[in-house]
């Protein structure tokens, strides 16, 4: 007769354990690096409140709370304000407005890129103007803006193109927002063709 040892019975009774790993991808923040090219990802899925990203750390580097207050792309609407010409400069406010029903925060620089009708990027990524990032709390319906600046092509002689749209990526996000571009040619190459972005500030413009 076959005999099964007590230890074998105990081993068979042990429960199996499952481990789930949740990965939260974050994009541009307020660090000193340049913005990565925006990624085409769906922004219709709400994030899990149990996950936190790098921007969810406090000023002392410790983990803050399990629920991020950061504005997610699907909670924001992007727009471009009125052209503000300067001395050889062209300036536009790039505005992010909270369209959700909760208060959320933005901090640092947004990502941005001009694209043509085929969604191909025109020119290099904008550079970051020196500035001190500050956390901006957006209540529902409130906005923050960043300055988009470049030398007037008529003055600089830079090579130009007329974009179909400006895509804007909120800080620490990967999904982007698309804004129709109706302000004419922008510099994409040659002398003085750099485009600059400032840090986000409260409001809709200077």
mmCIF file of C-alpha atoms in Angstrom:
data_model
loop_
_atom_site.group_PDB
_atom_site.id
_atom_site.type_symbol
_atom_site.label_atom_id
_atom_site.label_comp_id
_atom_site.label_asym_id
_atom_site.label_seq_id
_atom_site.Cartn_x
_atom_site.Cartn_y
_atom_site.Cartn_z
ATOM 1 C CA UNK A 1 0.000 0.000 0.000
ATOM 2 C CA UNK A 2 1.317 3.439 -0.935
ATOM 3 C CA UNK A 3 1.958 5.717 2.035
ATOM 4 C CA UNK A 4 1.895 9.507 1.742
ATOM 5 C CA UNK A 5 3.978 11.331 4.334
ATOM 6 C CA UNK A 6 2.430 14.131 6.476
ATOM 7 C CA UNK A 7 4.962 16.623 4.996
ATOM 8 C CA UNK A 8 3.644 15.938 1.485
ATOM 9 C CA UNK A 9 0.071 16.680 2.644
ATOM 10 C CA UNK A 10 1.234 19.986 4.152
ATOM 11 C CA UNK A 11 3.078 21.007 0.973
ATOM 12 C CA UNK A 12 -0.032 20.350 -1.134
ATOM 13 C CA UNK A 13 -2.149 22.515 1.162
ATOM 14 C CA UNK A 14 0.062 25.623 0.897
ATOM 15 C CA UNK A 15 -1.757 28.494 -0.985
ATOM 16 C CA UNK A 16 -0.270 29.988 -4.168
ATOM 17 C CA UNK A 17 0.670 33.691 -4.154
ATOM 18 C CA UNK A 18 0.334 36.112 -7.079
ATOM 19 C CA UNK A 19 2.375 39.265 -7.452
ATOM 20 C CA UNK A 20 1.129 42.154 -9.617
ATOM 21 C CA UNK A 21 3.477 44.843 -10.830
ATOM 22 C CA UNK A 22 2.035 48.192 -11.878
ATOM 23 C CA UNK A 23 4.305 50.420 -13.918
ATOM 24 C CA UNK A 24 3.511 54.117 -14.152
ATOM 25 C CA UNK A 25 5.191 55.926 -17.038
ATOM 26 C CA UNK A 26 5.971 59.608 -16.594
ATOM 27 C CA UNK A 27 7.187 62.156 -19.081
ATOM 28 C CA UNK A 28 8.660 65.616 -18.971
ATOM 29 C CA UNK A 29 9.090 67.248 -15.583
ATOM 30 C CA UNK A 30 10.974 70.184 -14.132
ATOM 31 C CA UNK A 31 14.419 68.619 -14.426
ATOM 32 C CA UNK A 32 17.243 70.069 -16.457
ATOM 33 C CA UNK A 33 17.093 67.620 -19.399
ATOM 34 C CA UNK A 34 15.448 68.259 -22.714
ATOM 35 C CA UNK A 35 11.970 67.012 -23.425
ATOM 36 C CA UNK A 36 11.641 63.638 -25.129
ATOM 37 C CA UNK A 37 9.662 63.419 -28.322
ATOM 38 C CA UNK A 38 5.966 63.133 -27.405
ATOM 39 C CA UNK A 39 4.623 59.594 -27.484
ATOM 40 C CA UNK A 40 1.300 58.664 -29.097
ATOM 41 C CA UNK A 41 -0.618 56.923 -26.332
ATOM 42 C CA UNK A 42 -4.284 56.688 -25.463
ATOM 43 C CA UNK A 43 -5.324 59.018 -22.652
ATOM 44 C CA UNK A 44 -8.793 57.641 -22.036
ATOM 45 C CA UNK A 45 -7.877 55.271 -19.207
ATOM 46 C CA UNK A 46 -7.928 56.750 -15.725
ATOM 47 C CA UNK A 47 -4.784 56.111 -13.640
ATOM 48 C CA UNK A 48 -4.789 53.880 -10.594
ATOM 49 C CA UNK A 49 -4.675 55.775 -7.305
ATOM 50 C CA UNK A 50 -2.343 53.145 -5.861
ATOM 51 C CA UNK A 51 0.561 54.141 -8.110
ATOM 52 C CA UNK A 52 2.902 57.086 -7.798
ATOM 53 C CA UNK A 53 5.517 58.466 -10.146
ATOM 54 C CA UNK A 54 8.764 60.376 -9.622
ATOM 55 C CA UNK A 55 6.926 63.687 -9.275
ATOM 56 C CA UNK A 56 4.987 62.332 -6.273
ATOM 57 C CA UNK A 57 7.954 62.773 -3.962
ATOM 58 C CA UNK A 58 8.121 65.565 -1.413
ATOM 59 C CA UNK A 59 10.829 68.234 -1.356
ATOM 60 C CA UNK A 60 12.922 66.053 0.999
ATOM 61 C CA UNK A 61 12.911 63.194 -1.524
ATOM 62 C CA UNK A 62 10.568 60.955 0.492
ATOM 63 C CA UNK A 63 7.446 59.360 -0.931
ATOM 64 C CA UNK A 64 4.462 61.684 -0.515
ATOM 65 C CA UNK A 65 1.033 60.055 -0.690
ATOM 66 C CA UNK A 66 -0.342 57.110 -2.625
ATOM 67 C CA UNK A 67 -2.644 59.424 -4.579
ATOM 68 C CA UNK A 68 -0.981 61.886 -6.953
ATOM 69 C CA UNK A 69 -2.318 65.428 -7.228
ATOM 70 C CA UNK A 70 -0.593 65.892 -10.600
ATOM 71 C CA UNK A 71 -2.808 66.944 -13.494
ATOM 72 C CA UNK A 72 -3.081 64.116 -15.998
ATOM 73 C CA UNK A 73 -3.301 64.795 -19.727
ATOM 74 C CA UNK A 74 -6.953 63.735 -19.979
ATOM 75 C CA UNK A 75 -7.820 66.297 -17.270
ATOM 76 C CA UNK A 76 -6.413 69.221 -19.258
ATOM 77 C CA UNK A 77 -7.196 71.243 -22.382
ATOM 78 C CA UNK A 78 -4.428 73.023 -24.290
ATOM 79 C CA UNK A 79 -4.730 76.274 -26.221
ATOM 80 C CA UNK A 80 -2.452 78.947 -27.689
ATOM 81 C CA UNK A 81 -3.110 82.558 -26.801
ATOM 82 C CA UNK A 82 -2.755 85.732 -28.855
ATOM 83 C CA UNK A 83 0.561 86.534 -30.536
ATOM 84 C CA UNK A 84 2.577 89.103 -28.600
ATOM 85 C CA UNK A 85 5.269 90.615 -30.833
ATOM 86 C CA UNK A 86 8.372 92.068 -29.222
ATOM 87 C CA UNK A 87 11.653 93.574 -30.375
ATOM 88 C CA UNK A 88 12.519 90.993 -33.008
ATOM 89 C CA UNK A 89 10.731 88.300 -31.003
ATOM 90 C CA UNK A 90 7.439 86.464 -31.382
ATOM 91 C CA UNK A 91 5.733 85.301 -28.171
ATOM 92 C CA UNK A 92 2.713 83.105 -27.539
ATOM 93 C CA UNK A 93 1.226 81.840 -24.258
ATOM 94 C CA UNK A 94 0.674 78.078 -24.294
ATOM 95 C CA UNK A 95 -2.213 77.533 -21.882
ATOM 96 C CA UNK A 96 -3.230 74.404 -19.966
ATOM 97 C CA UNK A 97 -6.718 74.526 -18.439
ATOM 98 C CA UNK A 98 -8.099 72.080 -15.890
ATOM 99 C CA UNK A 99 -11.292 70.602 -17.357
ATOM 100 C CA UNK A 100 -11.726 67.960 -14.646
ATOM 101 C CA UNK A 101 -13.879 68.149 -11.528
ATOM 102 C CA UNK A 102 -10.941 68.040 -9.095
ATOM 103 C CA UNK A 103 -8.048 70.343 -8.223
ATOM 104 C CA UNK A 104 -4.710 69.170 -9.585
ATOM 105 C CA UNK A 105 -1.179 70.519 -9.959
ATOM 106 C CA UNK A 106 1.341 71.245 -12.701
ATOM 107 C CA UNK A 107 5.013 72.048 -12.217
ATOM 108 C CA UNK A 108 7.884 72.914 -14.516
ATOM 109 C CA UNK A 109 8.044 72.905 -18.295
ATOM 110 C CA UNK A 110 5.525 71.428 -20.721
ATOM 111 C CA UNK A 111 6.756 69.572 -23.773
ATOM 112 C CA UNK A 112 5.905 71.006 -27.179
ATOM 113 C CA UNK A 113 6.552 70.394 -30.871
ATOM 114 C CA UNK A 114 5.297 71.756 -34.171
ATOM 115 C CA UNK A 115 3.945 69.127 -36.571
ATOM 116 C CA UNK A 116 2.726 69.100 -40.153
ATOM 117 C CA UNK A 117 -0.547 67.659 -41.470
ATOM 118 C CA UNK A 118 0.996 64.176 -41.526
ATOM 119 C CA UNK A 119 1.920 64.498 -37.832
ATOM 120 C CA UNK A 120 5.647 64.784 -38.635
ATOM 121 C CA UNK A 121 7.649 67.052 -36.335
ATOM 122 C CA UNK A 122 8.938 70.313 -37.819
ATOM 123 C CA UNK A 123 12.235 71.525 -36.421
ATOM 124 C CA UNK A 124 13.941 70.475 -33.176
ATOM 125 C CA UNK A 125 12.335 70.290 -29.741
ATOM 126 C CA UNK A 126 12.015 73.703 -28.023
ATOM 127 C CA UNK A 127 14.706 74.643 -25.536
ATOM 128 C CA UNK A 128 14.002 75.603 -21.939
ATOM 129 C CA UNK A 129 14.423 79.207 -20.908
ATOM 130 C CA UNK A 130 16.043 79.612 -17.476
ATOM 131 C CA UNK A 131 13.439 79.701 -14.730
ATOM 132 C CA UNK A 132 12.549 78.398 -11.290
ATOM 133 C CA UNK A 133 9.786 75.770 -11.428
ATOM 134 C CA UNK A 134 6.962 76.232 -8.944
ATOM 135 C CA UNK A 135 3.954 74.036 -8.256
ATOM 136 C CA UNK A 136 0.771 75.597 -9.655
ATOM 137 C CA UNK A 137 -2.527 74.333 -8.264
ATOM 138 C CA UNK A 138 -5.340 74.389 -10.798
ATOM 139 C CA UNK A 139 -8.872 74.327 -9.480
ATOM 140 C CA UNK A 140 -11.506 73.196 -12.004
ATOM 141 C CA UNK A 141 -11.662 75.727 -14.816
ATOM 142 C CA UNK A 142 -8.368 77.421 -13.894
ATOM 143 C CA UNK A 143 -5.276 77.651 -16.089
ATOM 144 C CA UNK A 144 -1.492 77.827 -16.182
ATOM 145 C CA UNK A 145 0.613 79.129 -19.060
ATOM 146 C CA UNK A 146 4.128 78.821 -20.459
ATOM 147 C CA UNK A 147 5.709 81.282 -22.866
ATOM 148 C CA UNK A 148 6.590 80.007 -26.362
ATOM 149 C CA UNK A 149 9.160 82.358 -27.904
ATOM 150 C CA UNK A 150 11.255 82.521 -31.067
ATOM 151 C CA UNK A 151 13.082 85.136 -33.134
ATOM 152 C CA UNK A 152 10.967 86.647 -35.893
ATOM 153 C CA UNK A 153 11.923 84.802 -39.098
ATOM 154 C CA UNK A 154 11.619 88.065 -41.036
ATOM 155 C CA UNK A 155 14.470 89.420 -38.908
ATOM 156 C CA UNK A 156 16.575 86.289 -38.339
ATOM 157 C CA UNK A 157 16.356 84.867 -41.844
ATOM 158 C CA UNK A 158 15.730 81.378 -40.444
ATOM 159 C CA UNK A 159 14.252 78.663 -42.646
ATOM 160 C CA UNK A 160 10.531 78.398 -41.922
ATOM 161 C CA UNK A 161 7.561 76.066 -42.240
ATOM 162 C CA UNK A 162 3.863 76.462 -41.550
ATOM 163 C CA UNK A 163 2.758 73.894 -38.950
ATOM 164 C CA UNK A 164 -0.638 72.263 -38.952
ATOM 165 C CA UNK A 165 -0.628 71.935 -35.177
ATOM 166 C CA UNK A 166 1.303 72.371 -31.960
ATOM 167 C CA UNK A 167 1.334 69.309 -29.744
ATOM 168 C CA UNK A 168 1.671 69.971 -26.021
ATOM 169 C CA UNK A 169 2.658 67.447 -23.363
ATOM 170 C CA UNK A 170 1.897 68.395 -19.739
ATOM 171 C CA UNK A 171 4.759 68.056 -17.232
ATOM 172 C CA UNK A 172 5.524 64.462 -16.166
ATOM 173 C CA UNK A 173 3.071 63.058 -18.723
ATOM 174 C CA UNK A 174 3.518 61.052 -21.938
ATOM 175 C CA UNK A 175 0.135 61.614 -23.600
ATOM 176 C CA UNK A 176 -0.129 64.885 -25.493
ATOM 177 C CA UNK A 177 -2.759 67.432 -26.494
ATOM 178 C CA UNK A 178 -3.099 68.826 -30.021
ATOM 179 C CA UNK A 179 -3.784 72.488 -30.787
ATOM 180 C CA UNK A 180 -4.480 73.692 -34.322
ATOM 181 C CA UNK A 181 -1.787 76.202 -35.338
ATOM 182 C CA UNK A 182 -3.131 79.259 -37.168
ATOM 183 C CA UNK A 183 -0.328 81.764 -36.474
ATOM 184 C CA UNK A 184 1.660 81.300 -39.668
ATOM 185 C CA UNK A 185 5.286 80.284 -40.297
ATOM 186 C CA UNK A 186 7.709 79.286 -37.541
ATOM 187 C CA UNK A 187 11.509 78.831 -37.668
ATOM 188 C CA UNK A 188 12.591 75.230 -38.226
ATOM 189 C CA UNK A 189 16.237 75.521 -39.297
ATOM 190 C CA UNK A 190 19.165 77.802 -40.001
ATOM 191 C CA UNK A 191 20.319 80.821 -38.045
ATOM 192 C CA UNK A 192 18.392 81.829 -34.920
ATOM 193 C CA UNK A 193 15.851 79.072 -35.431
ATOM 194 C CA UNK A 194 15.617 77.980 -31.789
ATOM 195 C CA UNK A 195 12.240 77.987 -30.070
ATOM 196 C CA UNK A 196 12.100 78.462 -26.296
ATOM 197 C CA UNK A 197 9.619 77.556 -23.542
ATOM 198 C CA UNK A 198 9.323 79.051 -20.061
ATOM 199 C CA UNK A 199 8.167 77.358 -16.863
ATOM 200 C CA UNK A 200 4.438 77.237 -16.171
ATOM 201 C CA UNK A 201 2.903 80.107 -14.228
ATOM 202 C CA UNK A 202 -0.664 80.688 -12.992
ATOM 203 C CA UNK A 203 -3.135 82.313 -15.368
ATOM 204 C CA UNK A 204 -3.527 82.502 -19.131
ATOM 205 C CA UNK A 205 -0.673 84.830 -20.053
ATOM 206 C CA UNK A 206 1.489 87.791 -19.024
#
